[in-house]
Amino acid sequence: MSLRVLVGVKRVVDYAVKVRVRPDHKWVVTDGVKHSMNPFDEIAVEEAVRLKEKKIVSEIVAVSCGPPQSQETLRTALAMGADKAIHVEVPAKDAELLSPIHVAGIIAKIAKDEKIDLVILGKQAIDDDSNQTGQMVAGLLNWPQATFASEIVQADGGLKVTREIDGGLEVIQVKLPAVITTDLRLNQPRYATLPNIMKAKKKPIDKKSPADLGVDTKPRLEVVSVDEPPVRQAGAKVANVEELVQKLKEAGRI
Amino acid sequence: MSFLKGSTTLLTYGSRVLVRGDGWKFTSRAFSVNAALGLSEEQQQIQDVALRFAKEEMAPNMERWDREELFPVETLQKAAELGFGAVYVPADVGGTGLSRLDASVIFEALSQGCVSTTAYLSIHNMCVWMVAKFGNDTQKKDWISRLASMKCLASYCLTEPGAGSDASNLSTSARKDGNDFILNGGKAFISGGAETDVNLVMCRTGKPGPKGISCVMVEKGTKGLSFGKKERKVGWNSQPTRALILEDCRVPQANLLGHEGEGFSIAMQGLNGGRINIASCSLGAAQASLDQSVNHLKVRKQFGVPLANFQYLQFKLAEMATSLVASRLMVRQAAGSLDRGDASAPTLAAMAKLHATDACFRIVDQALQLHGGYGYLKDYPVQQYFRDIRVHQILEGTNEVMRMIISRDLLQES
């Protein structure tokens, strides 16, 4: 096999940051806050690099849709082992309003243009938790999808993917070209080495706009409000089961 | 959103949960005390890798390494795999080829994970640089690759029981015998002592004073090389420290690094970088301690309110932060000066070491105080940062010697 792989990476607020709701209640504070690559996307890049080391993959293209700072995320992907990158630049204000359907359209177009055999995405981004982009890409391209992957191996005529599902593990076989989304236990991403960080500077990052790709990014969803979860209320102790049942009835729960 | 509490996608890459939960935050939200300020995109990437390595590979082990006095060679080799073993050795010789400023950023970041281990890493880096800069082709071919990967470790041996600050008065001797040197004497306080593969020994091959000193590489296992007992120290416990003893120790003259009589100069040039590295380690400890203090003051309540509400404590934090930023600026400026090869570099390095090690010790001391009784418990990292960086005011040239260097520069005849 000599697959061409497209990996999507998203720049998100770092998972260790304590987020706070923005004063306009439309999102969280992102100014001056530490950002990094979406952890599931790190896993996607790592898997692509491992497949390349196993000679199943010949070239890895990384793509990110977002503001100028998304280039930092692409540089990280290049430092981990991606060969080249595409930055689909969307100004910061508009980037906030991008939905999975827009991103999926962009990724699908690039997959066609770059003659991609395998799209690997993180299962969801840790800022919006949509868990839609991979599935939508597969739908738009009419390709098979293997989501929540925890293991990927070569198989006759395609790939055998183990999926983490509610009931346990499911193993499916997909023909190529296909879309895979990564789950947490697929791999442990490598640290970028210092020499690779320096080499990454020389790898190309192509700039495109959604218009170049024929994708309309007009917002289709409106965020009504964003709030902190309600403060946990104190509970009450009950003396026995009868009192519990009575209190539940009073609260209209049963 | 999954990063708010209760998320099903909460990630656990090596995130350590301490006794009271919040002690191990590495990322401060503060705009001012951000160690990434002024760095290029590439330097920030390098810093990110170092901080991540510190958080995942070092911080969870820092307390145990100190308590068990364990020398974490495997972790050091993992760090070397990423290029941290020979940071500022040129790439064409087998190093990573980064600058002194990059190295400062790296050692500051790694120190947040463990000062003692990072300090040894920086000493090793200094030694590899000395071999790369002053070694002949054979020596470089023999040593650089295995030192850069830390398959082999190095020690720097200058100080003697009778020659500390008065280093150029050292008396370990090396007399010629055929194609060999015969070394006799002793060194004190050798970091990595007995557990490293090559010792860079400054010894007297000629007349008294600095110009009679040469640098000779003495390999582990050489007959006549032995070590004293492992010292019991207040800090720096993740690296062994021993006296080094030479009794008619025969070493080939091919192990001479640089020229005869060049040894003291080699040693001092190594220390110019070493001082910036040690100062950087102090910065890392101060940053971590400051971050932990900020968190603690927000969480700890007395008299019905968080400690962060008290102006005295707010002012203390402000002073600590200001002092840290000032120290960092000095260290980075000195690093840049050394990178450019300015004549001012050695003096700036001395100033940076003097200022940063003193200031950061005061910051960490204050951080310990801000933690109250908890600051005194070994469950909390502040006391380890405190114990570990105290020695930075003493080694690689005491802060008193730094004053000698600076005043000599000020008073020299123009």
XYZ file of C-alpha atoms in Angstrom:
668
model
C 0.000 0.000 0.000
C 1.159 3.524 -0.653
C -1.589 5.688 0.676
C -1.847 9.459 0.637
C -3.241 10.595 3.978
C -4.997 13.840 4.917
C -5.013 14.697 8.624
C -7.189 17.462 10.026
C -5.812 19.437 12.977
C -7.648 22.086 14.948
C -6.228 24.769 17.199
C -8.211 24.728 20.433
C -7.922 26.077 23.970
C -5.392 23.865 25.782
C -7.069 21.070 27.732
C -5.361 22.058 30.982
C -6.677 25.624 30.952
C -9.469 26.552 33.351
C -11.920 28.146 30.927
C -14.149 31.040 31.792
C -17.310 32.210 30.026
C -16.853 35.366 27.986
C -18.704 38.444 29.284
C -21.042 38.483 26.247
C -21.977 34.873 27.034
C -21.418 33.854 23.430
C -18.327 31.708 23.985
C -15.398 31.290 26.364
C -12.474 33.668 26.852
C -9.824 32.845 24.261
C -7.684 36.019 24.296
C -4.291 35.427 25.839
C -5.280 31.868 26.733
C -2.939 28.994 25.941
C -3.971 27.096 22.812
C -2.683 23.832 21.432
C -3.554 21.102 18.944
C -6.781 19.256 19.713
C -5.599 16.132 21.579
C -7.570 13.756 19.333
C -5.937 15.402 16.322
C -2.516 14.758 17.870
C -3.519 11.121 17.980
C -4.575 11.342 14.319
C -1.214 12.812 13.276
C 0.637 10.215 15.341
C -1.297 7.393 13.686
C -0.571 8.763 10.223
C 3.133 8.983 11.077
C 3.143 5.409 12.414
C 1.439 4.177 9.240
C 4.094 5.999 7.220
C 6.838 4.332 9.285
C 5.192 0.989 8.471
C 5.323 2.028 4.794
C 1.548 1.809 4.447
C 1.380 5.562 3.897
C 3.568 7.473 1.464
C 2.673 11.090 2.169
C 0.918 12.955 4.979
C -0.843 16.253 4.327
C -2.032 18.223 7.367
C -4.883 20.715 7.075
C -6.274 23.289 9.476
C -9.139 25.768 9.078
C -8.774 28.885 11.147
C -7.080 32.179 11.919
C -3.385 32.920 11.250
C -2.400 31.262 14.540
C -3.554 27.918 13.133
C -0.198 27.869 11.392
C 1.412 27.085 14.757
C -0.740 23.980 14.963
C 0.269 22.992 11.449
C 3.941 23.484 12.368
C 3.431 21.064 15.244
C 1.933 18.524 12.832
C 4.916 19.005 10.516
C 7.290 18.609 13.462
C 5.583 15.326 14.358
C 6.116 13.996 10.843
C 3.580 15.393 8.392
C 5.147 16.162 5.004
C 3.274 19.286 4.025
C 0.455 21.420 5.297
C -2.495 23.400 3.991
C -3.802 26.362 5.969
C -7.348 27.314 5.026
C -7.348 30.775 6.463
C -10.516 32.086 8.062
C -10.381 35.339 10.076
C -10.677 34.868 13.836
C -14.172 36.332 14.155
C -15.520 34.091 11.388
C -13.575 31.064 12.590
C -15.630 31.092 15.764
C -18.762 30.639 13.650
C -17.459 27.761 11.529
C -19.544 24.611 11.889
C -18.619 20.995 11.156
C -20.562 21.148 7.887
C -18.279 23.950 6.624
C -15.090 22.227 7.751
C -16.281 18.942 6.295
C -16.893 20.637 2.947
C -13.383 22.075 3.007
C -11.757 18.770 3.943
C -13.751 16.869 1.331
C -12.687 19.261 -1.429
C -9.036 19.071 -0.398
C -9.246 15.285 -0.232
C -10.395 15.239 -3.847
C -7.844 17.842 -5.014
C -4.916 16.121 -3.270
C -5.970 12.644 -4.400
C -6.232 11.433 -0.827
C -6.780 7.765 -0.014
C -7.362 8.080 3.704
C -8.681 10.951 5.814
C -7.852 10.716 9.518
C -9.524 13.156 11.904
C -9.870 13.402 15.649
C -13.238 12.055 16.766
C -14.227 15.485 18.111
C -12.682 18.800 19.083
C -12.480 19.497 22.790
C -13.991 22.954 22.411
C -17.284 22.211 20.728
C -17.421 18.402 21.168
C -19.399 18.142 17.910
C -18.299 14.666 16.812
C -19.671 15.386 13.319
C -16.904 16.469 10.979
C -15.504 13.036 10.164
C -18.913 11.567 9.561
C -19.916 14.508 7.347
C -16.735 14.230 5.285
C -17.531 10.586 4.624
C -21.056 11.520 3.662
C -19.995 14.303 1.294
C -17.413 12.084 -0.398
C -19.576 8.985 -0.223
C -16.681 7.122 1.375
C -16.915 4.472 4.114
C -16.227 5.688 7.656
C -14.672 4.028 10.701
C -15.162 6.283 13.706
C -13.806 6.072 17.309
C -10.894 3.964 16.085
C -8.753 2.326 18.747
C -6.757 0.164 16.358
C -6.016 0.277 12.632
C -4.376 -2.575 10.719
C -3.913 -3.420 7.082
C -6.357 -5.923 5.605
C -7.098 -7.352 2.187
C -8.359 -4.538 -0.005
C -8.479 -1.999 2.779
C -8.152 -1.530 6.514
C -9.448 -3.381 9.534
C -10.476 -0.929 12.230
C -11.426 -1.635 15.837
C -14.021 0.848 17.046
C -14.854 1.763 20.620
C -18.621 1.730 20.899
C -21.059 1.807 23.789
C -21.302 -1.965 23.961
C -17.574 -2.596 23.801
C -15.381 -3.051 20.759
C -16.469 -3.518 17.180
C -14.158 -4.589 14.376
C -15.036 -3.512 10.877
C -13.362 -3.689 7.527
C -13.371 -0.649 5.261
C -12.401 -0.369 1.636
C -10.292 2.571 0.607
C -10.630 5.475 0.182
C -12.096 5.935 3.659
C -12.488 8.300 6.611
C -11.276 7.318 10.075
C -11.772 9.267 13.304
C -9.477 8.619 16.249
C -10.329 7.801 19.824
C -8.180 8.201 22.908
C -6.655 4.742 23.110
C -5.493 4.520 19.508
C -1.958 5.623 20.398
C 0.194 7.830 22.624
C 1.434 10.771 20.506
C 5.182 11.275 20.342
C 6.978 14.385 21.502
C 8.227 16.444 18.575
C 12.021 16.241 18.663
C 14.078 19.431 18.504
C 15.662 18.481 15.141
C 12.177 17.820 13.714
C 10.913 21.171 14.963
C 13.791 22.814 13.136
C 13.190 20.739 9.990
C 9.491 21.603 10.052
C 10.363 25.230 9.364
C 11.397 24.202 5.863
C 8.302 22.133 5.068
C 5.714 23.948 2.937
C 2.454 25.403 4.240
C 0.078 26.278 1.383
C -2.479 28.998 2.017
C -6.023 28.721 0.740
C -9.371 30.350 1.479
C -12.770 28.645 1.712
C -13.771 30.539 -1.431
C -10.805 29.015 -3.302
C -12.297 25.636 -2.454
C -15.812 26.637 -3.401
C -17.128 26.296 0.142
C -19.647 28.767 1.536
C -18.911 29.430 5.194
C -22.004 31.493 5.979
C -23.013 30.571 9.525
C -25.952 28.207 9.723
C -26.098 28.044 13.492
C -26.408 30.833 16.038
C -25.041 30.504 19.551
C -27.817 31.769 21.777
C -25.917 31.719 25.058
C -23.031 30.075 26.845
C -23.119 29.712 30.624
C -21.325 27.936 33.425
C -22.990 24.743 34.598
C -25.346 25.505 37.489
C -23.737 25.465 40.899
C -24.384 22.161 42.551
C -27.199 22.447 45.072
C -26.945 20.919 48.481
C -28.748 17.632 48.876
C -30.894 16.501 51.801
C -30.541 13.445 53.973
C -33.496 11.111 54.245
C -34.183 8.787 57.160
C -35.567 5.793 55.304
C -36.881 4.515 51.989
C -40.418 5.751 52.612
C -39.178 9.297 53.066
C -37.059 8.969 49.905
C -40.070 7.865 47.856
C -42.175 10.674 49.308
C -39.542 13.318 48.509
C -39.164 11.990 44.961
C -42.931 12.216 44.473
C -42.942 15.761 45.808
C -40.244 16.723 43.339
C -42.326 15.248 40.569
C -39.646 12.723 39.732
C -41.881 9.669 40.069
C -17.650 21.781 26.590
C -15.386 18.943 27.391
C -12.879 20.954 29.318
C -15.351 21.951 31.969
C -15.686 19.547 34.861
C -17.535 16.313 34.442
C -16.585 15.799 30.827
C -16.524 12.322 29.387
C -13.514 13.199 27.279
C -11.335 14.422 30.150
C -7.840 13.512 29.132
C -5.281 12.054 31.420
C -1.934 12.312 29.648
C 0.216 12.045 32.756
C -1.742 14.720 34.591
C -0.815 14.252 38.204
C -3.341 14.837 40.929
C -1.650 16.045 44.086
C -2.909 16.011 47.658
C -5.014 19.122 47.230
C -5.567 18.989 43.496
C -4.209 22.159 42.070
C -0.536 22.100 42.831
C 0.778 21.011 39.452
C -0.573 23.600 37.066
C 2.193 24.536 34.690
C 0.393 27.133 32.654
C -0.119 30.479 34.227
C -2.800 32.714 32.738
C -0.858 35.785 33.760
C 0.110 37.850 30.745
C 3.178 39.337 32.355
C 4.935 36.316 33.770
C 4.570 34.357 30.576
C 7.880 32.671 29.783
C 6.899 32.634 26.105
C 7.039 36.417 25.827
C 9.469 37.612 23.168
C 10.145 34.149 21.802
C 9.893 33.262 18.119
C 7.308 30.723 16.979
C 10.003 28.073 16.743
C 11.265 28.869 20.239
C 7.727 28.604 21.575
C 7.390 25.180 19.970
C 10.652 24.151 21.579
C 9.429 25.513 24.908
C 6.169 23.591 24.526
C 7.970 20.307 24.011
C 10.205 20.963 27.014
C 7.281 21.961 29.240
C 5.337 18.904 28.164
C 8.306 16.655 28.835
C 8.730 18.287 32.233
C 5.088 17.818 33.083
C 4.740 14.225 31.905
C 8.149 12.642 32.419
C 9.663 14.582 35.300
C 7.097 16.248 37.557
C 5.356 12.994 38.537
C 8.728 11.609 39.647
C 10.372 14.669 41.143
C 9.446 13.889 44.730
C 10.422 10.236 44.520
C 13.759 10.954 42.845
C 14.571 13.365 45.690
C 13.430 11.014 48.447
C 15.110 7.890 47.045
C 18.165 9.798 45.762
C 17.595 8.156 42.413
C 19.650 9.235 39.358
C 17.064 8.974 36.533
C 19.354 7.960 33.692
C 16.477 6.537 31.609
C 14.586 9.804 31.762
C 17.740 11.698 30.823
C 18.176 9.401 27.824
C 14.549 10.012 26.833
C 15.278 13.725 26.986
C 18.375 13.177 24.866
C 16.257 11.384 22.254
C 14.407 14.642 21.761
C 17.673 16.517 21.340
C 18.131 17.816 24.887
C 21.493 16.082 25.394
C 23.650 18.462 23.361
C 21.439 21.466 22.805
C 24.030 24.048 21.761
C 26.567 21.730 20.125
C 26.550 22.456 16.366
C 24.509 20.045 14.281
C 27.383 19.242 11.940
C 29.312 17.834 14.893
C 26.384 15.752 16.123
C 24.515 18.131 18.421
C 21.125 19.763 18.133
C 22.560 23.029 16.853
C 20.398 25.440 18.828
C 21.427 28.699 20.515
C 22.258 29.539 24.168
C 18.957 31.383 24.307
C 17.112 28.263 23.154
C 19.000 26.299 25.797
C 17.977 28.786 28.485
C 14.345 28.411 27.451
C 14.683 24.629 27.546
C 16.386 24.385 30.934
C 13.944 26.837 32.470
C 11.034 24.734 31.208
C 12.499 21.388 32.267
C 13.339 22.731 35.719
C 9.663 23.061 36.440
C 9.596 19.268 36.279
C 12.722 18.695 38.381
C 15.472 21.228 39.084
C 18.060 18.713 40.208
C 17.761 16.489 37.130
C 17.693 19.468 34.772
C 20.754 20.925 36.483
C 22.676 17.706 35.843
C 21.413 17.734 32.237
C 22.817 21.250 31.877
C 26.199 20.200 33.299
C 26.286 17.319 30.832
C 25.430 19.759 28.034
C 28.284 22.009 29.133
C 30.742 19.101 28.985
C 29.603 17.919 25.533
C 30.024 21.470 24.280
C 33.575 21.606 25.652
C 34.473 18.386 23.834
C 32.822 19.605 20.631
C 34.528 22.987 20.747
C 38.023 21.984 21.850
C 38.251 18.327 20.871
C 40.235 17.093 17.889
C 38.528 15.082 15.139
C 39.264 11.739 16.796
C 37.901 12.841 20.148
C 34.787 14.290 18.561
C 34.201 11.152 16.557
C 34.727 9.002 19.642
C 32.581 10.943 22.038
C 30.037 13.395 20.650
C 27.509 10.893 19.370
C 27.319 8.865 22.556
C 27.330 11.952 24.738
C 24.579 13.612 22.687
C 22.380 10.533 23.103
C 23.397 10.295 26.776
C 24.329 6.667 26.303
C 27.427 8.085 27.970
C 27.321 10.747 30.656
C 29.929 13.346 31.541
C 31.214 15.119 34.643
C 33.000 18.453 35.012
C 35.886 18.324 37.497
C 37.464 21.611 38.520
C 36.887 22.192 42.237
C 39.254 20.671 44.794
C 39.140 20.516 48.597
C 41.838 23.233 48.638
C 40.730 25.141 45.544
C 37.105 26.257 45.328
C 36.681 29.923 44.541
C 40.466 29.998 44.146
C 40.058 27.534 41.284
C 43.185 28.408 39.297
C 45.257 27.423 42.328
C 44.312 23.782 41.838
C 46.936 21.190 42.543
C 45.806 17.974 40.849
C 48.846 17.190 38.748
C 49.428 15.477 35.416
C 53.021 14.570 34.578
C 54.077 13.085 31.278
C 55.301 9.500 31.127
C 55.919 8.165 27.622
C 52.684 8.615 25.705
C 50.643 9.020 28.877
C 49.869 11.428 31.660
C 50.061 10.255 35.271
C 47.412 12.065 37.296
C 47.531 12.564 41.052
C 45.208 14.538 43.252
C 41.582 14.918 44.143
C 38.455 16.779 43.150
C 35.481 17.694 45.312
C 31.732 17.881 44.794
C 31.676 16.178 41.402
C 28.125 16.047 39.992
C 27.388 12.615 38.588
C 30.457 11.374 40.450
C 31.263 7.699 39.795
C 28.121 7.224 37.731
C 29.268 9.029 34.601
C 31.398 7.644 31.801
C 33.865 10.459 31.233
C 35.299 13.047 33.595
C 36.703 16.297 32.245
C 39.504 16.842 34.772
C 41.297 20.169 35.027
C 44.860 19.368 36.168
C 48.244 21.021 36.369
C 50.617 20.119 33.560
C 52.792 23.214 33.814
C 53.646 26.208 35.964
C 51.472 27.626 38.780
C 48.461 29.731 37.914
C 45.789 29.370 35.230
C 48.193 28.997 32.297
C 49.660 25.803 33.716
C 46.345 23.949 33.697
C 45.181 21.442 31.101
C 41.910 19.578 30.585
C 42.196 15.803 30.431
C 39.376 13.312 29.767
C 39.487 10.478 32.281
C 37.190 7.567 31.503
C 35.239 5.555 34.036
C 37.083 2.396 35.059
C 40.562 3.808 34.488
C 43.039 2.279 36.963
C 43.869 4.814 39.621
C 40.507 6.555 39.386
C 38.284 6.131 42.404
C 35.580 8.011 44.209
C 34.668 9.026 47.727
C 31.387 8.252 49.420
C 28.195 9.622 47.963
C 27.547 12.969 49.631
C 24.298 13.520 51.559
C 22.940 16.866 50.364
C 20.136 19.269 51.214
C 18.951 19.147 47.614
C 20.100 18.088 44.128
C 19.363 14.571 45.348
C 18.482 13.123 41.971
C 22.139 13.398 41.032
C 24.986 11.692 42.931
C 27.831 13.914 44.175
C 31.200 12.440 45.096
C 34.812 13.359 45.566
C 37.040 12.104 42.730
C 40.394 10.559 43.646
C 43.365 10.118 41.317
C 46.236 7.898 42.456
C 48.906 7.427 39.809
C 46.095 7.352 37.308
C 47.513 6.654 33.840
C 45.688 8.343 30.963
C 46.804 8.511 27.301
C 47.973 11.954 26.195
C 45.488 11.543 23.367
C 42.865 12.356 26.014
C 44.135 15.914 26.335
C 41.319 18.252 25.344
C 42.604 21.282 23.474
C 46.214 22.357 24.097
C 48.407 22.077 27.136
C 47.895 25.146 29.268
C 44.486 25.802 27.714
C 42.560 23.879 30.373
C 41.581 26.766 32.612
C 40.375 28.803 29.664
C 38.334 25.811 28.452
C 36.874 25.422 31.927
C 35.920 29.091 32.166
C 34.422 29.165 28.695
C 32.333 26.151 29.657
C 31.201 27.953 32.793
C 30.048 31.051 30.913
C 27.346 28.886 29.412
C 26.958 26.862 32.576
C 26.149 29.988 34.568
C 23.368 30.927 32.172
C 22.043 27.368 32.371
C 22.045 27.272 36.169
C 20.380 30.673 36.314
C 17.744 29.307 33.909
C 17.101 26.386 36.244
C 16.459 28.873 39.046
C 13.986 30.702 36.804
C 12.010 27.518 36.230
C 11.752 26.805 39.928
C 10.656 30.376 40.615
C 8.018 30.252 37.879
C 6.557 27.002 39.151
C 6.605 28.240 42.742
C 4.933 31.508 41.774
C 2.203 29.677 39.819
C 1.581 27.363 42.735
C 1.467 30.288 45.151
C -1.120 32.090 43.018
C -3.289 28.975 42.976
C -2.858 28.423 46.682
C -3.841 31.971 47.569
C -7.012 31.637 45.509
C -7.996 28.405 47.175
C -6.890 28.794 50.782
C -9.352 30.710 52.937
C -8.806 32.299 56.300
C -10.922 34.830 58.136
C -13.723 33.868 55.765
C -12.064 34.909 52.519
C -9.433 33.607 50.098
C -5.899 34.676 51.021
C -5.732 36.391 47.612
C -7.987 39.114 49.022
C -5.313 40.384 51.397
C -3.321 43.304 50.025
C -0.105 42.327 51.770
C -0.149 39.000 49.984
C -1.172 40.601 46.673
C 1.811 42.904 46.974
C 4.077 39.975 47.782
C 2.968 38.235 44.578
C 3.549 41.417 42.604
C 7.075 41.697 43.967
C 7.795 38.060 43.216
C 6.501 38.355 39.664
C 8.418 41.557 38.979
C 11.610 40.031 40.293
C 11.096 36.923 38.148
C 10.540 38.912 34.951
C 13.621 41.034 35.675
C 15.720 37.925 36.285
C 14.493 36.264 33.132
C 15.329 39.322 31.054
C 18.879 39.353 32.406
C 19.391 35.660 31.771
C 18.068 35.835 28.229
C 20.069 38.932 27.442
C 23.223 37.222 28.660
C 22.383 34.186 26.546
C 21.951 36.355 23.467
C 25.243 38.091 24.187
C 27.033 34.752 24.429
C 25.422 33.615 21.179
C 26.795 36.691 19.448
C 30.224 36.230 21.013
C 30.189 39.724 22.535
C 33.121 40.683 24.723
C 30.553 41.550 27.387
C 29.171 38.005 27.471
C 31.180 36.550 30.393
C 30.391 39.533 32.610
C 26.719 39.569 31.618
C 26.581 35.854 32.338
C 28.063 36.483 35.775
C 25.554 39.263 36.426
C 22.672 37.110 35.265
C 23.796 34.218 37.447
C 24.309 36.459 40.446
C 21.005 38.234 40.084
C 18.750 35.391 39.016
C 19.953 32.764 41.488
C 19.624 35.215 44.408
C 16.298 36.647 43.260
C 14.740 33.281 42.445
C 15.775 31.849 45.786
C 14.012 34.756 47.484
C 10.960 34.159 45.281
C 10.808 30.473 46.136
C 11.425 31.226 49.809
C 8.514 33.650 49.723
C 6.396 31.076 47.910
C 7.085 28.610 50.687
C 5.951 31.193 53.218
C 2.767 31.866 51.235
C 1.890 28.195 51.476
C 1.954 28.442 55.255
C 2.447 25.170 57.075
C 1.823 23.215 53.886
C 4.902 24.840 52.358
C 7.006 22.995 54.894
C 5.602 19.560 54.004
C 7.371 17.327 51.550
C 3.993 16.568 49.994
C 4.254 19.942 48.294
C 6.866 20.687 45.637
C 7.726 24.210 46.872
C 10.156 22.941 49.519
C 11.953 20.851 46.913
C 12.375 23.814 44.588
C 13.639 25.727 47.644
C 16.189 23.087 48.611
C 17.266 22.419 45.035
C 17.955 25.988 43.930
C 19.716 27.069 47.128
C 22.970 25.604 45.829
C 22.766 27.640 42.614
C 24.058 30.596 44.616
C 27.171 28.563 45.410
C 28.246 26.367 42.505
C 29.539 27.207 39.039
C 31.240 30.105 40.775
C 29.867 31.461 44.024
C 27.851 34.637 43.821
C 30.805 36.272 45.560
C 33.071 35.227 42.689
C 30.460 36.644 40.304
C 30.994 40.002 42.020
C 34.743 39.621 41.505
C 34.223 39.052 37.795
C 31.862 41.992 37.428
C 33.981 44.459 39.377
C 37.092 43.398 37.501
C 35.286 44.224 34.256
C 34.173 47.599 35.614
C 37.594 48.577 36.906
C 39.788 47.361 34.058
C 42.075 49.874 32.428
C 40.579 50.966 29.109
